[in-house]
Tab-separated table of C-alpha atoms in Angstrom:
chain	number	residue	atom	x	y	z
A	24	GLU	CA	-34.555	-47.194	58.365
A	25	LEU	CA	-31.096	-48.174	59.128
A	26	PHE	CA	-28.399	-45.479	58.498
A	27	VAL	CA	-25.204	-47.072	60.022
A	28	LEU	CA	-23.759	-50.563	60.018
A	29	VAL	CA	-20.778	-51.002	62.443
A	30	ASN	CA	-18.614	-53.987	61.654
A	31	ASN	CA	-16.861	-54.618	65.101
A	32	ALA	CA	-16.814	-58.119	66.063
A	33	ALA	CA	-13.498	-59.679	66.003
A	34	VAL	CA	-11.580	-62.891	67.282
A	35	GLN	CA	-7.783	-62.622	67.926
A	36	VAL	CA	-6.009	-66.303	67.861
A	37	LEU	CA	-2.463	-65.944	68.210
A	38	SER	CA	0.232	-68.240	67.135
A	39	ASP	CA	3.472	-68.286	65.124
A	40	LEU	CA	3.955	-69.507	61.506
A	41	GLU	CA	5.035	-73.022	62.240
A	42	ASN	CA	2.076	-73.773	64.591
A	43	LEU	CA	-0.827	-71.969	62.798
A	44	GLU	CA	-3.906	-74.254	62.666
A	45	LEU	CA	-5.926	-73.801	59.473
A	46	SER	CA	-8.886	-74.054	61.675
A	47	ASP	CA	-7.613	-70.800	63.422
A	48	TRP	CA	-6.676	-69.039	60.443
A	49	ASN	CA	-10.485	-69.645	58.866
A	50	LEU	CA	-12.223	-68.755	62.184
A	51	THR	CA	-10.237	-65.417	62.314
A	52	LEU	CA	-10.870	-64.438	58.762
A	53	ASN	CA	-14.568	-65.755	58.990
A	54	VAL	CA	-15.368	-63.571	61.785
A	55	ASN	CA	-12.888	-60.573	61.080
A	56	LEU	CA	-13.432	-60.380	57.456
A	57	THR	CA	-16.240	-62.550	55.775
A	58	GLY	CA	-18.670	-61.559	58.807
A	59	PRO	CA	-18.308	-57.840	57.472
A	60	LEU	CA	-18.660	-58.751	54.017
A	61	LEU	CA	-22.077	-60.858	54.383
A	62	LEU	CA	-23.428	-58.271	56.930
A	63	SER	CA	-22.644	-55.539	54.408
A	64	GLN	CA	-24.589	-57.309	51.526
A	65	TYR	CA	-27.574	-58.470	53.820
A	66	PHE	CA	-28.229	-54.774	54.957
A	67	LEU	CA	-27.176	-53.027	51.776
A	68	PRO	CA	-30.664	-52.583	50.705
A	69	LYS	CA	-31.554	-50.639	53.711
A	70	LEU	CA	-28.494	-48.668	53.910
A	71	GLU	CA	-28.820	-47.774	50.192
A	72	LYS	CA	-32.511	-46.602	50.817
A	73	SER	CA	-31.247	-44.249	54.028
A	74	ARG	CA	-27.831	-43.322	51.601
A	75	GLY	CA	-26.388	-44.595	55.040
A	76	SER	CA	-22.686	-45.678	55.846
A	77	ILE	CA	-20.593	-48.918	56.797
A	78	ILE	CA	-17.850	-48.502	59.420
A	79	ASN	CA	-15.564	-51.430	59.468
A	80	ILE	CA	-13.528	-51.749	62.791
A	81	ALA	CA	-10.159	-52.659	61.679
A	82	SER	CA	-6.842	-52.371	63.762
A	83	ILE	CA	-3.336	-50.949	63.892
A	84	HIS	CA	-2.365	-54.360	63.233
A	85	GLN	CA	-3.455	-53.640	59.618
A	86	GLN	CA	-0.265	-51.486	59.248
A	87	LEU	CA	2.172	-52.394	62.336
A	88	THR	CA	1.944	-55.694	63.849
A	89	LYS	CA	4.100	-57.893	66.315
A	90	LYS	CA	4.824	-61.684	66.486
A	91	ARG	CA	1.965	-64.279	66.451
A	92	PHE	CA	-0.531	-62.087	65.021
A	93	ILE	CA	-0.475	-63.658	61.660
A	94	SER	CA	-4.025	-64.198	61.385
A	95	TYR	CA	-5.534	-61.361	62.967
A	96	ALA	CA	-2.981	-58.895	61.064
A	97	THR	CA	-4.096	-60.417	57.867
A	98	SER	CA	-7.548	-60.133	58.805
A	99	LYS	CA	-7.582	-56.415	59.460
A	100	SER	CA	-5.380	-55.573	56.506
A	101	ALA	CA	-7.998	-57.443	54.256
A	102	LEU	CA	-10.776	-55.651	55.945
A	103	VAL	CA	-9.179	-52.390	54.993
A	104	GLY	CA	-8.793	-53.448	51.468
A	105	LEU	CA	-12.506	-54.633	51.580
A	106	THR	CA	-13.492	-51.208	52.905
A	107	LYS	CA	-11.606	-49.352	49.977
A	108	SER	CA	-13.226	-51.807	47.547
A	109	MET	CA	-16.617	-51.373	48.834
A	110	SER	CA	-16.209	-47.586	48.901
A	111	VAL	CA	-15.445	-47.934	45.105
A	112	ASP	CA	-18.091	-50.419	44.197
A	113	LEU	CA	-21.082	-48.707	45.973
A	114	GLN	CA	-20.205	-45.219	45.227
A	115	GLY	CA	-23.047	-42.954	45.385
A	116	ARG	CA	-25.065	-45.451	47.353
A	117	VAL	CA	-23.449	-46.021	50.383
A	118	ARG	CA	-20.301	-44.685	51.867
A	119	VAL	CA	-17.816	-47.239	53.622
A	120	ASN	CA	-15.088	-46.310	55.986
A	121	ALA	CA	-12.931	-47.984	58.416
A	122	THR	CA	-11.392	-47.143	61.642
A	123	SER	CA	-7.623	-48.679	62.976
A	124	PRO	CA	-7.568	-48.433	66.786
A	125	ALA	CA	-4.424	-49.481	68.607
A	126	ALA	CA	-4.666	-50.633	72.229
A	127	ILE	CA	-8.403	-50.369	73.369
A	128	ASP	CA	-9.149	-51.463	77.088
A	129	THR	CA	-11.268	-54.182	76.085
A	130	GLN	CA	-11.667	-57.523	77.515
A	131	MET	CA	-9.954	-58.829	74.109
A	132	LEU	CA	-6.812	-56.727	75.169
A	133	ARG	CA	-6.770	-57.770	78.797
A	134	ASP	CA	-7.060	-61.445	78.169
A	135	GLY	CA	-4.129	-61.195	75.551
A	136	PHE	CA	-2.253	-59.986	78.647
A	137	ASP	CA	-3.566	-62.758	80.925
A	138	ASN	CA	-5.404	-59.918	83.054
A	139	ASP	CA	-2.073	-58.536	84.159
A	140	GLU	CA	-2.545	-55.180	85.186
A	141	SER	CA	0.924	-54.214	85.360
A	142	LYS	CA	1.301	-55.076	81.795
A	143	VAL	CA	-1.557	-52.928	80.870
A	144	GLN	CA	0.206	-50.001	82.728
A	145	MET	CA	3.158	-50.725	80.784
A	146	LEU	CA	1.357	-50.450	77.699
A	147	ASN	CA	-0.058	-47.399	78.553
A	148	VAL	CA	3.051	-45.485	78.891
A	149	LEU	CA	4.093	-46.829	75.229
A	150	HIS	CA	1.314	-44.474	73.678
A	151	PRO	CA	2.193	-40.687	73.669
A	152	ILE	CA	-1.114	-39.933	74.935
A	153	GLN	CA	0.031	-41.984	78.133
A	154	ARG	CA	-2.687	-44.387	78.087
A	155	ILE	CA	-4.724	-46.798	75.937
A	156	GLY	CA	-7.722	-46.150	74.493
A	157	LYS	CA	-11.296	-46.332	75.695
A	158	PRO	CA	-14.061	-48.213	73.861
A	159	LYS	CA	-16.354	-45.039	73.895
A	160	GLU	CA	-13.613	-43.100	71.602
A	161	VAL	CA	-13.854	-45.719	69.174
A	162	SER	CA	-17.473	-45.854	68.980
A	163	LYS	CA	-17.720	-42.010	68.893
A	164	LEU	CA	-15.362	-41.890	66.058
A	165	ALA	CA	-17.435	-44.558	64.141
A	166	LEU	CA	-20.665	-42.427	64.310
A	167	LEU	CA	-18.977	-39.273	63.558
A	168	LEU	CA	-17.574	-40.891	60.203
A	169	ALA	CA	-21.291	-42.061	59.794
A	170	GLU	CA	-22.824	-38.490	59.959
A	171	ASP	CA	-23.839	-36.769	56.717
A	172	GLU	CA	-21.910	-33.478	57.709
A	173	LEU	CA	-18.630	-35.552	56.768
A	174	GLY	CA	-20.037	-37.125	53.604
A	175	PHE	CA	-17.074	-36.432	51.465
A	176	ILE	CA	-14.917	-38.989	53.817
A	177	ASN	CA	-15.273	-42.098	51.633
A	178	GLY	CA	-13.002	-45.085	51.541
A	179	ALA	CA	-10.944	-43.868	54.338
A	180	ASN	CA	-8.967	-45.641	57.208
A	181	ILE	CA	-8.809	-43.302	60.187
A	182	GLN	CA	-6.259	-44.076	62.957
A	183	ILE	CA	-7.333	-43.921	66.373
A	184	ASP	CA	-4.126	-44.926	68.197
A	185	GLY	CA	-3.065	-42.427	70.963
A	186	GLY	CA	0.054	-41.588	68.811
A	187	ILE	CA	1.669	-44.981	68.931
A	188	SER	CA	1.965	-45.182	65.077
A	189	ASN	CA	4.378	-42.465	65.128
A	190	VAL	CA	6.690	-43.925	67.757
A	191	LEU	CA	10.025	-45.568	66.407
A	192	LYS	CA	11.837	-47.685	69.427
A	193	ASP	CA	15.405	-46.967	69.695
A	194	LEU	CA	18.098	-47.680	72.316
A	195	ASP	CA	17.962	-44.423	73.802
């Protein structure tokens, strides 16, 4: 039996609008959005049989983003939209939720900083919790959302962001 599908694969190709290659845009949407759609379709019969859950790993970039993240932010925004749409479409059959992590200590994040540890340390202090997240924290949240005890949560997008989405930068 299959109880949960966690759609977590992602690519992050950075580019400004003027230099955005269509191939990079398509790659990002294919991996970050179309992949979860196709996997959800493929595993739907097994998930439906177990009354299971689909958990889509979106990103803080679905709500708050920065320069050069056009493809990535768009794909993660659309993934949250897909989550909501599927939760309605599959009502009573399979629950569908998303999480939107902020900075998580992954190789993708470190590659984005050219593996510069000083930049990672600076990123730590930007979060009110004073550190970036751990992959295990994201996986635990995904598994928690999949549990029957939280069966009333459906179509939600839960932030796991160390409080950074509450921060407003100012001159002080």
